[in-house]
Each structure stands twice: as C-alpha cells, then as structure tokens.
Short mmCIF file of C-alpha atoms in Angstrom, two decimals:
data_model
loop_
_atom_site.label_atom_id
_atom_site.label_comp_id
_atom_site.label_asym_id
_atom_site.label_seq_id
_atom_site.Cartn_x
_atom_site.Cartn_y
_atom_site.Cartn_z
CA MET A 1 -7.79 14.40 23.75
CA GLU A 2 -10.47 12.35 22.04
CA ARG A 3 -12.34 15.44 20.83
CA TRP A 4 -9.21 16.73 19.12
CA GLY A 5 -8.51 13.29 17.76
CA GLU A 6 -11.91 13.27 16.10
CA ARG A 7 -11.22 16.68 14.56
CA LEU A 8 -7.97 15.34 13.17
CA ALA A 9 -9.68 12.21 11.89
CA THR A 10 -12.17 14.37 10.02
CA VAL A 11 -9.40 16.29 8.30
CA ALA A 12 -7.57 13.06 7.47
CA ARG A 13 -10.76 11.58 5.98
CA ASP A 14 -11.19 14.68 3.82
CA PHE A 15 -7.62 14.37 2.49
CA PRO A 16 -6.74 10.65 2.68
CA SER A 17 -3.88 10.80 0.20
CA ASP A 18 -2.18 13.92 1.58
CA PRO A 19 1.09 12.64 3.08
CA VAL A 20 1.64 15.77 5.20
CA LEU A 21 -1.76 15.55 6.87
CA ARG A 22 -1.45 11.82 7.34
CA LEU A 23 1.98 12.33 8.94
CA GLU A 24 0.27 14.60 11.46
CA GLU A 25 -2.30 11.89 12.04
CA ALA A 26 0.54 9.41 12.66
CA ARG A 27 2.20 11.84 15.08
CA ALA A 28 -1.04 12.35 16.97
CA ALA A 29 -1.66 8.61 17.16
CA TYR A 30 1.87 8.09 18.45
CA ASN A 31 1.30 10.74 21.14
CA ALA A 32 -2.02 9.23 22.17
CA THR A 33 -0.55 5.73 22.46
CA LEU A 34 2.27 7.17 24.55
CA HIS A 35 0.04 9.00 27.01
CA TYR A 36 -2.68 6.37 27.25
CA GLY A 37 -0.07 3.67 27.67
CA ALA A 38 1.68 5.60 30.44
CA ALA A 39 -1.68 5.87 32.22
CA GLN A 40 -2.22 2.13 31.64
CA ARG A 41 -5.36 2.91 29.68
CA PHE A 42 -4.57 0.15 27.27
CA GLU A 43 -7.92 0.00 25.48
CA GLU A 44 -7.53 3.60 24.35
CA ALA A 45 -3.85 3.07 23.53
CA GLU A 46 -4.79 0.12 21.34
CA ARG A 47 -7.47 2.10 19.55
CA TRP A 48 -4.96 4.83 18.70
CA GLY A 49 -2.43 2.19 17.78
CA GLN A 50 -4.90 0.89 15.22
CA ARG A 51 -5.26 4.39 13.80
CA LEU A 52 -1.50 4.56 13.47
CA ALA A 53 -1.47 1.15 11.78
CA ALA A 54 -4.06 2.39 9.27
CA VAL A 55 -1.89 5.36 8.34
CA ALA A 56 1.13 3.07 8.01
CA ARG A 57 -0.87 0.75 5.73
CA ASP A 58 -1.79 3.72 3.54
CA PHE A 59 1.84 4.92 3.39
CA PRO A 60 3.98 1.80 3.84
CA SER A 61 7.07 3.35 2.26
CA ASP A 62 7.00 6.64 4.16
CA PRO A 63 9.95 6.49 6.56
CA ALA A 64 8.66 9.28 8.82
CA ILE A 65 5.26 7.63 9.32
CA ARG A 66 6.84 4.23 9.87
CA LEU A 67 9.29 5.75 12.38
CA PHE A 68 6.31 6.90 14.45
CA GLU A 69 4.98 3.35 14.24
CA ALA A 70 8.33 2.02 15.51
CA GLU A 71 8.40 4.56 18.33
CA ALA A 72 4.84 3.70 19.33
CA ALA A 73 5.80 0.03 19.44
CA TYR A 74 8.81 0.84 21.61
CA ASN A 75 6.59 2.71 24.07
CA ALA A 76 3.99 -0.07 24.05
CA ILE A 77 6.72 -2.55 24.94
CA LEU A 78 7.67 -0.35 27.90
CA HIS A 79 4.11 0.06 29.14
CA TYR A 80 3.02 -3.52 28.62
CA GLY A 81 6.26 -4.82 30.06
CA ALA A 82 5.80 -2.76 33.22
CA ALA A 83 2.28 -4.20 33.53
CA GLN A 84 3.58 -7.73 32.79
CA ARG A 85 1.22 -8.01 29.84
CA PHE A 86 3.63 -10.07 27.81
CA GLU A 87 1.26 -11.20 25.04
CA ASP A 88 0.59 -7.56 24.24
CA LEU A 89 4.30 -6.78 24.48
CA GLU A 90 5.00 -9.53 21.95
CA ARG A 91 2.28 -8.32 19.59
CA TRP A 92 3.78 -4.81 19.54
CA GLY A 93 7.22 -6.35 19.20
CA GLN A 94 6.02 -8.00 16.00
CA ARG A 95 4.87 -4.63 14.70
CA LEU A 96 8.29 -3.19 15.45
CA ALA A 97 9.98 -6.12 13.75
CA ALA A 98 7.86 -5.51 10.63
CA VAL A 99 9.00 -1.88 10.47
CA ALA A 100 12.61 -3.00 10.90
CA ARG A 101 12.18 -5.52 8.07
CA ASP A 102 10.75 -2.81 5.82
CA PHE A 103 13.57 -0.37 6.65
CA PRO A 104 16.61 -2.59 7.32
CA SER A 105 19.18 0.16 6.79
CA ASP A 106 17.40 2.88 8.79
CA SER A 107 19.64 3.37 11.80
CA ALA A 108 16.93 5.17 13.80
CA VAL A 109 14.53 2.23 13.42
CA ARG A 110 17.25 -0.28 14.21
CA LEU A 111 18.24 1.67 17.35
CA ILE A 112 14.61 1.65 18.49
CA GLU A 113 14.51 -2.09 17.82
CA ALA A 114 17.65 -2.66 19.91
CA GLN A 115 16.37 -0.51 22.77
CA ALA A 116 13.01 -2.29 22.71
CA ALA A 117 14.76 -5.66 22.85
CA PHE A 118 16.78 -4.52 25.88
CA ASN A 119 13.61 -3.36 27.63
CA ALA A 120 11.69 -6.52 26.81
CA ILE A 121 14.54 -8.62 28.21
CA THR A 122 14.51 -6.49 31.35
CA TYR A 123 10.76 -6.95 31.92
CA TYR A 124 10.84 -10.68 31.24
CA GLY A 125 13.82 -11.04 33.56
CA ARG A 126 12.21 -9.06 36.38
CA ALA A 127 9.10 -11.22 36.08
CA GLN A 128 11.28 -14.35 35.94
CA GLN A 129 9.55 -15.30 32.71
CA PHE A 130 12.68 -16.84 31.27
CA GLU A 131 10.93 -18.65 28.42
CA GLY A 132 10.10 -15.19 27.06
CA LEU A 133 13.80 -14.48 26.80
CA GLU A 134 14.38 -17.26 24.29
#
C-alpha cells in the first residue's frame, strides 16, 4: 500500500493544482486511513490523515475532497472509539466539525456528523466516560 501511495504522491506533486488528481489523492488517503485504522495501525492512519488534510487545505472549497475528509473523520472516530483512545477521537471530531462548518447545508456531511456523534456517544457510554458525553 505504501509503495502505491508514494507513486500517487509523485503524480500529485507533479500536478499540485489539478483538482481531479488531487481528488484521487484524497480518495486514496481516505482508503488508507480506513484500512490502517481498522487494523489499529494508528501511526500509519495518522500519516495518511495528514496527507488528506494537506489536500483539503489546498482545495478547501471542493465538496468532494472535503466529503472524503468527513468520511475519514467518521472512520477515525469508530476506530479510536473502539480502542478507547478518546483524545484522538476528539481530535478527529474537531476535523469533522470543521468540515460541517464549511459546508453547513451539505446533507451528506451533516449525516456523517450525526452518525459520528452517535458512535462517539456509544463509545463513551460503553467506557463509562460520562464526562465525554457532555
């Protein structure tokens, strides 16, 4: 996965302002955060999450790129919640909240935000970390 990620990074560096290529970079970063997170390989998930954040910074108004950022945050909340890594869950929750603030009328983003909130509440409740529910 990393070898292909480096190939993609090379293409993205060669065409940094191409929104189609950068969307593919965002999609790949989303996929990597999903799979690394599911394997609880959080260091790698974070590294790919930073790549996704860089694409989002370069294209802050692109709804497709930002949707991948929201989806990655949702998945991070699931994976970190399952591992009871609540500080990390909160950090990704802040990223999701930023996307929701930037796209307040995007129903897909708002649905992801609502589902993430439900899952965060579930993980805090299971861990009996009730202060996290406030």
